[in-house]
mmCIF file of C-alpha atoms in Angstrom:
data_model
loop_
_atom_site.group_PDB
_atom_site.id
_atom_site.type_symbol
_atom_site.label_atom_id
_atom_site.label_comp_id
_atom_site.label_asym_id
_atom_site.label_seq_id
_atom_site.Cartn_x
_atom_site.Cartn_y
_atom_site.Cartn_z
ATOM 1 C CA UNK A 39 42.849 45.553 42.595
ATOM 2 C CA UNK A 40 42.958 43.528 39.370
ATOM 3 C CA UNK A 41 45.702 40.928 38.949
ATOM 4 C CA UNK A 42 47.170 40.523 35.460
ATOM 5 C CA UNK A 43 48.244 36.924 35.504
ATOM 6 C CA UNK A 44 50.894 34.944 33.650
ATOM 7 C CA UNK A 45 50.665 31.307 32.679
ATOM 8 C CA UNK A 46 51.114 29.089 35.738
ATOM 9 C CA UNK A 47 50.581 31.871 38.281
ATOM 10 C CA UNK A 48 47.821 31.785 40.927
ATOM 11 C CA UNK A 49 45.873 34.210 43.021
ATOM 12 C CA UNK A 50 43.793 33.694 46.221
ATOM 13 C CA UNK A 51 40.072 34.383 46.057
ATOM 14 C CA UNK A 52 38.176 36.022 48.890
ATOM 15 C CA UNK A 53 34.835 35.984 47.040
ATOM 16 C CA UNK A 54 32.260 33.350 47.922
ATOM 17 C CA UNK A 55 30.942 33.279 44.330
ATOM 18 C CA UNK A 56 32.783 34.113 41.114
ATOM 19 C CA UNK A 57 31.968 34.679 37.453
ATOM 20 C CA UNK A 58 34.508 33.408 34.964
ATOM 21 C CA UNK A 59 34.071 35.379 31.730
ATOM 22 C CA UNK A 60 35.634 34.330 28.420
ATOM 23 C CA UNK A 61 36.029 37.248 26.017
ATOM 24 C CA UNK A 62 37.313 37.370 22.436
ATOM 25 C CA UNK A 63 37.275 39.702 19.446
ATOM 26 C CA UNK A 64 34.875 38.881 16.647
ATOM 27 C CA UNK A 65 35.594 39.223 12.958
ATOM 28 C CA UNK A 66 35.475 37.486 9.609
ATOM 29 C CA UNK A 67 36.587 33.871 9.912
ATOM 30 C CA UNK A 68 36.669 33.972 13.733
ATOM 31 C CA UNK A 69 34.918 30.904 15.207
ATOM 32 C CA UNK A 70 32.398 31.013 17.996
ATOM 33 C CA UNK A 71 33.811 30.147 21.435
ATOM 34 C CA UNK A 72 31.963 28.227 24.143
ATOM 35 C CA UNK A 73 32.692 28.248 27.871
ATOM 36 C CA UNK A 74 32.280 25.091 29.968
ATOM 37 C CA UNK A 75 33.331 23.677 33.328
ATOM 38 C CA UNK A 76 34.338 20.281 34.719
ATOM 39 C CA UNK A 77 33.878 19.571 38.432
ATOM 40 C CA UNK A 78 36.634 17.206 39.585
ATOM 41 C CA UNK A 79 36.884 15.132 42.731
ATOM 42 C CA UNK A 80 39.976 14.620 44.884
ATOM 43 C CA UNK A 81 41.268 12.038 42.379
ATOM 44 C CA UNK A 82 41.315 14.614 39.578
ATOM 45 C CA UNK A 83 38.394 13.071 37.655
ATOM 46 C CA UNK A 84 34.664 13.712 37.382
ATOM 47 C CA UNK A 85 32.403 11.618 39.565
ATOM 48 C CA UNK A 86 29.838 11.202 36.764
ATOM 49 C CA UNK A 87 28.882 12.792 33.464
ATOM 50 C CA UNK A 88 26.720 15.239 35.432
ATOM 51 C CA UNK A 89 29.936 16.981 36.557
ATOM 52 C CA UNK A 90 30.337 18.348 33.022
ATOM 53 C CA UNK A 91 28.626 21.740 32.574
ATOM 54 C CA UNK A 92 28.514 22.796 28.919
ATOM 55 C CA UNK A 93 26.105 23.985 26.199
ATOM 56 C CA UNK A 94 24.083 20.716 26.193
ATOM 57 C CA UNK A 95 24.000 20.564 30.020
ATOM 58 C CA UNK A 96 24.132 24.193 31.139
ATOM 59 C CA UNK A 97 23.543 23.628 34.865
ATOM 60 C CA UNK A 98 25.022 21.227 37.403
ATOM 61 C CA UNK A 99 22.450 19.169 39.351
ATOM 62 C CA UNK A 100 23.649 20.796 42.571
ATOM 63 C CA UNK A 101 22.718 24.206 41.183
ATOM 64 C CA UNK A 102 26.123 25.610 42.253
ATOM 65 C CA UNK A 103 27.724 25.843 38.789
ATOM 66 C CA UNK A 104 25.918 27.067 35.646
ATOM 67 C CA UNK A 105 26.390 28.862 32.350
ATOM 68 C CA UNK A 106 25.064 32.386 31.947
ATOM 69 C CA UNK A 107 25.359 32.357 28.169
ATOM 70 C CA UNK A 108 26.826 34.649 25.544
ATOM 71 C CA UNK A 109 26.737 38.422 25.539
ATOM 72 C CA UNK A 110 27.999 41.119 23.206
ATOM 73 C CA UNK A 111 30.196 43.824 24.767
ATOM 74 C CA UNK A 112 32.294 46.656 23.402
ATOM 75 C CA UNK A 113 35.390 44.470 23.193
ATOM 76 C CA UNK A 114 33.643 41.600 21.382
ATOM 77 C CA UNK A 115 31.696 38.588 22.633
ATOM 78 C CA UNK A 116 31.625 36.869 26.009
ATOM 79 C CA UNK A 117 30.491 33.529 27.408
ATOM 80 C CA UNK A 118 30.270 33.101 31.178
ATOM 81 C CA UNK A 119 30.303 30.374 33.842
ATOM 82 C CA UNK A 120 29.285 31.264 37.395
ATOM 83 C CA UNK A 121 30.217 29.255 40.496
ATOM 84 C CA UNK A 122 28.941 29.381 44.066
ATOM 85 C CA UNK A 123 32.191 28.446 45.805
ATOM 86 C CA UNK A 124 30.733 28.570 49.319
ATOM 87 C CA UNK A 125 27.921 26.168 48.412
ATOM 88 C CA UNK A 126 29.997 23.482 46.676
ATOM 89 C CA UNK A 127 30.078 20.102 48.356
ATOM 90 C CA UNK A 128 33.451 19.107 49.862
ATOM 91 C CA UNK A 129 33.840 16.237 47.349
ATOM 92 C CA UNK A 130 34.549 18.795 44.610
ATOM 93 C CA UNK A 131 38.203 19.773 44.829
ATOM 94 C CA UNK A 132 38.776 21.545 41.467
ATOM 95 C CA UNK A 133 36.784 23.229 38.732
ATOM 96 C CA UNK A 134 38.328 23.486 35.266
ATOM 97 C CA UNK A 135 37.296 26.504 33.207
ATOM 98 C CA UNK A 136 37.387 25.514 29.548
ATOM 99 C CA UNK A 137 37.085 27.227 26.153
ATOM 100 C CA UNK A 138 36.251 25.303 22.967
ATOM 101 C CA UNK A 139 35.852 26.450 19.379
ATOM 102 C CA UNK A 140 33.791 23.693 17.754
ATOM 103 C CA UNK A 141 36.802 21.885 16.245
ATOM 104 C CA UNK A 142 38.252 25.121 14.830
ATOM 105 C CA UNK A 143 41.869 25.929 15.699
ATOM 106 C CA UNK A 144 42.358 28.694 18.255
ATOM 107 C CA UNK A 145 44.920 30.396 16.026
ATOM 108 C CA UNK A 146 41.877 32.008 14.417
ATOM 109 C CA UNK A 147 40.545 33.340 17.735
ATOM 110 C CA UNK A 148 41.796 36.839 18.464
ATOM 111 C CA UNK A 149 42.378 38.429 21.890
ATOM 112 C CA UNK A 150 41.115 35.525 23.970
ATOM 113 C CA UNK A 151 40.993 36.470 27.664
ATOM 114 C CA UNK A 152 39.490 35.031 30.831
ATOM 115 C CA UNK A 153 38.355 37.455 33.550
ATOM 116 C CA UNK A 154 37.290 36.601 37.117
ATOM 117 C CA UNK A 155 34.683 38.743 38.890
ATOM 118 C CA UNK A 156 33.219 38.701 42.375
ATOM 119 C CA UNK A 157 29.655 37.601 41.593
ATOM 120 C CA UNK A 158 28.327 39.108 44.817
ATOM 121 C CA UNK A 159 29.328 42.655 43.817
ATOM 122 C CA UNK A 160 27.533 44.391 40.967
ATOM 123 C CA UNK A 161 29.610 46.287 38.381
ATOM 124 C CA UNK A 162 32.837 45.454 40.163
ATOM 125 C CA UNK A 163 36.277 45.486 38.576
ATOM 126 C CA UNK A 164 37.643 42.040 37.697
ATOM 127 C CA UNK A 165 39.586 40.276 40.414
ATOM 128 C CA UNK A 166 42.054 38.910 37.857
ATOM 129 C CA UNK A 167 42.469 38.323 34.127
ATOM 130 C CA UNK A 168 44.642 36.117 31.956
ATOM 131 C CA UNK A 169 45.382 36.572 28.250
ATOM 132 C CA UNK A 170 45.467 33.114 26.699
ATOM 133 C CA UNK A 171 47.954 32.400 23.912
ATOM 134 C CA UNK A 172 47.778 28.878 22.397
ATOM 135 C CA UNK A 173 51.138 27.140 22.285
ATOM 136 C CA UNK A 174 50.803 25.794 18.719
ATOM 137 C CA UNK A 175 47.671 27.446 17.376
ATOM 138 C CA UNK A 176 46.253 24.034 16.411
ATOM 139 C CA UNK A 177 44.390 23.603 19.691
ATOM 140 C CA UNK A 178 40.600 23.285 19.421
ATOM 141 C CA UNK A 179 39.979 23.273 23.189
ATOM 142 C CA UNK A 180 41.818 25.059 26.009
ATOM 143 C CA UNK A 181 41.854 24.782 29.797
ATOM 144 C CA UNK A 182 41.998 28.487 30.501
ATOM 145 C CA UNK A 183 42.377 28.126 34.269
ATOM 146 C CA UNK A 184 41.179 26.276 37.331
ATOM 147 C CA UNK A 185 39.522 27.070 40.622
ATOM 148 C CA UNK A 186 40.933 24.835 43.356
ATOM 149 C CA UNK A 187 40.734 24.423 47.094
ATOM 150 C CA UNK A 188 43.675 25.449 49.209
ATOM 151 C CA UNK A 189 43.319 25.147 52.967
ATOM 152 C CA UNK A 190 39.955 26.571 53.899
ATOM 153 C CA UNK A 191 39.649 28.808 50.818
ATOM 154 C CA UNK A 192 39.865 28.879 47.034
ATOM 155 C CA UNK A 193 42.456 29.965 44.511
ATOM 156 C CA UNK A 194 42.593 30.529 40.771
ATOM 157 C CA UNK A 195 45.471 29.327 38.586
ATOM 158 C CA UNK A 196 46.126 30.473 35.001
ATOM 159 C CA UNK A 197 46.825 27.461 32.757
ATOM 160 C CA UNK A 198 46.254 27.817 28.981
ATOM 161 C CA UNK A 199 46.694 24.095 28.285
ATOM 162 C CA UNK A 200 45.476 22.993 24.865
ATOM 163 C CA UNK A 201 43.884 19.942 23.201
ATOM 164 C CA UNK A 202 43.875 19.288 19.467
ATOM 165 C CA UNK A 203 40.985 16.807 19.671
ATOM 166 C CA UNK A 204 38.460 19.335 20.922
ATOM 167 C CA UNK A 205 36.160 19.474 23.891
ATOM 168 C CA UNK A 206 35.393 15.779 23.534
ATOM 169 C CA UNK A 207 39.038 14.774 23.875
ATOM 170 C CA UNK A 208 39.502 17.050 26.868
ATOM 171 C CA UNK A 209 36.374 15.740 28.618
ATOM 172 C CA UNK A 210 37.382 12.119 27.958
ATOM 173 C CA UNK A 211 40.741 12.693 29.671
ATOM 174 C CA UNK A 212 38.908 13.618 32.864
ATOM 175 C CA UNK A 213 36.486 10.683 32.897
ATOM 176 C CA UNK A 214 33.528 11.821 30.803
ATOM 177 C CA UNK A 215 32.063 8.900 28.807
ATOM 178 C CA UNK A 216 31.592 9.679 25.123
ATOM 179 C CA UNK A 217 29.236 7.809 22.822
ATOM 180 C CA UNK A 218 31.236 5.786 20.258
ATOM 181 C CA UNK A 219 29.041 6.906 17.363
ATOM 182 C CA UNK A 220 29.703 10.540 18.271
ATOM 183 C CA UNK A 221 33.406 9.790 18.558
ATOM 184 C CA UNK A 222 33.415 8.198 15.114
ATOM 185 C CA UNK A 223 31.539 11.162 13.669
ATOM 186 C CA UNK A 224 34.151 13.581 15.050
ATOM 187 C CA UNK A 225 37.204 11.480 14.126
ATOM 188 C CA UNK A 226 39.708 12.861 11.561
ATOM 189 C CA UNK A 227 38.658 10.196 9.049
ATOM 190 C CA UNK A 228 35.000 11.159 9.369
ATOM 191 C CA UNK A 229 35.906 14.844 9.082
ATOM 192 C CA UNK A 230 37.923 14.193 5.917
ATOM 193 C CA UNK A 231 35.047 12.174 4.434
ATOM 194 C CA UNK A 232 32.623 14.966 5.293
ATOM 195 C CA UNK A 233 34.904 17.561 3.703
ATOM 196 C CA UNK A 234 35.292 15.421 0.577
ATOM 197 C CA UNK A 235 31.520 14.983 0.329
ATOM 198 C CA UNK A 236 30.997 18.719 0.733
ATOM 199 C CA UNK A 237 33.616 19.464 -1.938
ATOM 200 C CA UNK A 238 31.931 17.041 -4.326
ATOM 201 C CA UNK A 239 28.554 18.643 -3.697
ATOM 202 C CA UNK A 240 29.978 22.100 -4.391
ATOM 203 C CA UNK A 241 31.680 20.870 -7.560
ATOM 204 C CA UNK A 242 28.438 19.342 -8.802
ATOM 205 C CA UNK A 243 26.608 22.573 -8.072
ATOM 206 C CA UNK A 244 29.086 24.466 -10.283
ATOM 207 C CA UNK A 245 28.692 22.165 -13.296
ATOM 208 C CA UNK A 246 26.358 23.827 -15.840
ATOM 209 C CA UNK A 247 23.262 22.018 -16.899
ATOM 210 C CA UNK A 248 24.042 20.608 -20.366
ATOM 211 C CA UNK A 249 21.015 18.376 -20.710
ATOM 212 C CA UNK A 250 19.389 18.614 -24.156
ATOM 213 C CA UNK A 251 15.680 19.434 -23.941
ATOM 214 C CA UNK A 252 13.169 17.536 -25.993
ATOM 215 C CA UNK A 253 11.905 19.177 -29.223
ATOM 216 C CA UNK A 254 8.900 21.380 -28.603
ATOM 217 C CA UNK A 255 6.556 19.009 -30.382
ATOM 218 C CA UNK A 256 7.620 16.051 -28.269
ATOM 219 C CA UNK A 257 5.774 15.203 -25.083
ATOM 220 C CA UNK A 258 7.624 14.988 -21.775
ATOM 221 C CA UNK A 259 5.403 12.356 -20.209
ATOM 222 C CA UNK A 260 6.715 8.866 -19.645
ATOM 223 C CA UNK A 261 4.117 7.322 -22.015
ATOM 224 C CA UNK A 262 3.754 9.425 -25.186
ATOM 225 C CA UNK A 263 0.313 9.805 -26.672
ATOM 226 C CA UNK A 264 1.579 11.091 -30.054
ATOM 227 C CA UNK A 265 4.131 9.684 -32.525
ATOM 228 C CA UNK A 266 7.725 10.257 -31.438
ATOM 229 C CA UNK A 267 10.519 11.115 -33.876
ATOM 230 C CA UNK A 268 8.126 10.610 -36.883
ATOM 231 C CA UNK A 269 7.468 6.936 -36.122
ATOM 232 C CA UNK A 270 3.810 5.990 -35.815
ATOM 233 C CA UNK A 271 2.705 4.406 -32.676
ATOM 234 C CA UNK A 272 1.720 0.766 -32.803
ATOM 235 C CA UNK A 273 -2.060 0.352 -33.171
ATOM 236 C CA UNK A 274 -3.871 -0.598 -30.050
ATOM 237 C CA UNK A 275 -4.266 -4.255 -29.413
ATOM 238 C CA UNK A 276 -7.475 -5.686 -30.880
ATOM 239 C CA UNK A 277 -9.410 -8.538 -29.367
ATOM 240 C CA UNK A 278 -9.029 -11.812 -31.284
ATOM 241 C CA UNK A 279 -11.534 -12.362 -34.081
ATOM 242 C CA UNK A 280 -14.361 -14.673 -33.305
ATOM 243 C CA UNK A 281 -14.511 -17.810 -35.495
ATOM 244 C CA UNK A 282 -17.465 -18.015 -37.919
ATOM 245 C CA UNK A 283 -20.503 -19.753 -36.694
ATOM 246 C CA UNK A 284 -20.268 -22.389 -39.461
ATOM 247 C CA UNK A 285 -16.937 -23.012 -41.219
ATOM 248 C CA UNK A 286 -17.314 -23.283 -45.025
ATOM 249 C CA UNK A 287 -13.899 -22.979 -46.594
ATOM 250 C CA UNK A 288 -13.674 -19.328 -45.737
ATOM 251 C CA UNK A 289 -16.994 -18.196 -47.289
ATOM 252 C CA UNK A 290 -20.136 -17.411 -45.339
ATOM 253 C CA UNK A 291 -22.981 -19.823 -46.063
ATOM 254 C CA UNK A 292 -26.721 -19.461 -45.839
ATOM 255 C CA UNK A 293 -28.659 -21.384 -43.336
ATOM 256 C CA UNK A 294 -29.444 -24.078 -46.000
ATOM 257 C CA UNK A 295 -27.183 -26.884 -47.129
ATOM 258 C CA UNK A 296 -23.601 -25.911 -47.988
ATOM 259 C CA UNK A 297 -22.424 -26.868 -51.504
ATOM 260 C CA UNK A 298 -18.635 -26.791 -51.717
ATOM 261 C CA UNK A 299 -18.329 -23.192 -50.733
ATOM 262 C CA UNK A 300 -20.823 -21.665 -53.179
ATOM 263 C CA UNK A 301 -24.199 -20.355 -52.085
ATOM 264 C CA UNK A 302 -27.289 -21.940 -53.629
ATOM 265 C CA UNK A 303 -30.817 -20.786 -53.624
ATOM 266 C CA UNK A 304 -32.952 -22.391 -51.097
ATOM 267 C CA UNK A 305 -34.639 -25.533 -52.500
ATOM 268 C CA UNK A 306 -38.202 -26.482 -51.775
ATOM 269 C CA UNK A 307 -38.633 -29.397 -49.501
ATOM 270 C CA UNK A 308 -38.368 -32.793 -51.249
ATOM 271 C CA UNK A 309 -40.889 -35.484 -50.523
ATOM 272 C CA UNK A 310 -39.980 -39.083 -49.984
ATOM 273 C CA UNK A 311 -39.470 -40.967 -53.251
ATOM 274 C CA UNK A 312 -39.239 -37.744 -55.287
ATOM 275 C CA UNK A 313 -35.526 -37.206 -54.888
ATOM 276 C CA UNK A 314 -33.664 -36.645 -58.174
ATOM 277 C CA UNK A 315 -31.480 -39.480 -59.470
ATOM 278 C CA UNK A 316 -28.136 -38.598 -60.946
ATOM 279 C CA UNK A 317 -29.185 -35.032 -61.238
ATOM 280 C CA UNK A 318 -32.262 -35.551 -63.495
ATOM 281 C CA UNK A 319 -35.832 -35.105 -62.312
ATOM 282 C CA UNK A 320 -37.969 -38.278 -62.295
ATOM 283 C CA UNK A 321 -41.755 -38.647 -62.614
ATOM 284 C CA UNK A 322 -43.492 -38.880 -59.359
ATOM 285 C CA UNK A 323 -45.992 -41.717 -60.636
ATOM 286 C CA UNK A 324 -47.112 -43.937 -63.658
ATOM 287 C CA UNK A 325 -47.557 -42.258 -67.062
ATOM 288 C CA UNK A 326 -51.125 -41.429 -68.031
ATOM 289 C CA UNK A 327 -52.864 -43.535 -70.733
ATOM 290 C CA UNK A 328 -52.908 -41.383 -73.871
ATOM 291 C CA UNK A 329 -53.850 -44.177 -76.389
ATOM 292 C CA UNK A 330 -50.420 -44.146 -77.945
ATOM 293 C CA UNK A 331 -49.330 -47.438 -79.521
ATOM 294 C CA UNK A 332 -46.150 -48.554 -81.082
ATOM 295 C CA UNK A 333 -46.207 -48.687 -84.799
ATOM 296 C CA UNK A 334 -46.345 -52.123 -86.411
ATOM 297 C CA UNK A 335 -43.125 -53.752 -87.094
ATOM 298 C CA UNK A 336 -41.817 -53.451 -90.561
ATOM 299 C CA UNK A 337 -41.350 -56.327 -92.940
ATOM 300 C CA UNK A 338 -37.717 -56.274 -92.204
ATOM 301 C CA UNK A 339 -38.506 -57.597 -88.802
ATOM 302 C CA UNK A 340 -41.082 -60.246 -89.805
ATOM 303 C CA UNK A 341 -39.888 -63.845 -90.053
ATOM 304 C CA UNK A 342 -36.551 -63.080 -88.622
#
């Protein structure tokens, strides 16, 4: 017999192992739902982070609680957590069965239901089910129900309690330590900044490209090799001119003696004592005797 449960009601469980199945209807805009479980001690808190079974830690170290994963059925999608009640250590007094929607409000999740099956019987009818209706619709994580010890057996209670700060906020309330960097990343301020950044990226993607291309004749390389916009390129740098071997007022000179900047024909070598005086050539020795005599003095010179 299947029990249709109301919020706050409970039902005894005779099964030694149960499957808790979350089921919801898929559709456009419907978020994905994840099932998880928290194993609580007698003080109502986890003993360590290992008591949190979820998508990043799908199996408890004891091997008595684990996730079976998602499955598509005629009514939609399911995600399942299975528990070996008979094998649980006495220190575990309660197991919370949780649904989370990755920070998406549950008002967008349609026909959310949790069903309990006897895991030892194949193809059996559900032992109980509970249709979960969020109180505000803004919840991003829900405690769908709990398995708890009563006397020597176990019971299931339908809860439907919601959290607006997601699976992280719910787990923190029961003693799970959360990395501060992850908490900052999932804070409302970080979410708003992420949404603003995404909106800016989308806006930039919608702006048409209005950049003006270069004229066809212009190169696109960083260093042009042709004149740009009709201006000639500067000539390449030339090495500095070498000074003349012998300065001569700007005119090249022959290897002979310079003469105030004008080239002169090469002169024959001059012997000692034969150098010209004041620019006129001089005899190189005594005049030869040619028999020439001075004429006699005239009478005008005699007796004077």
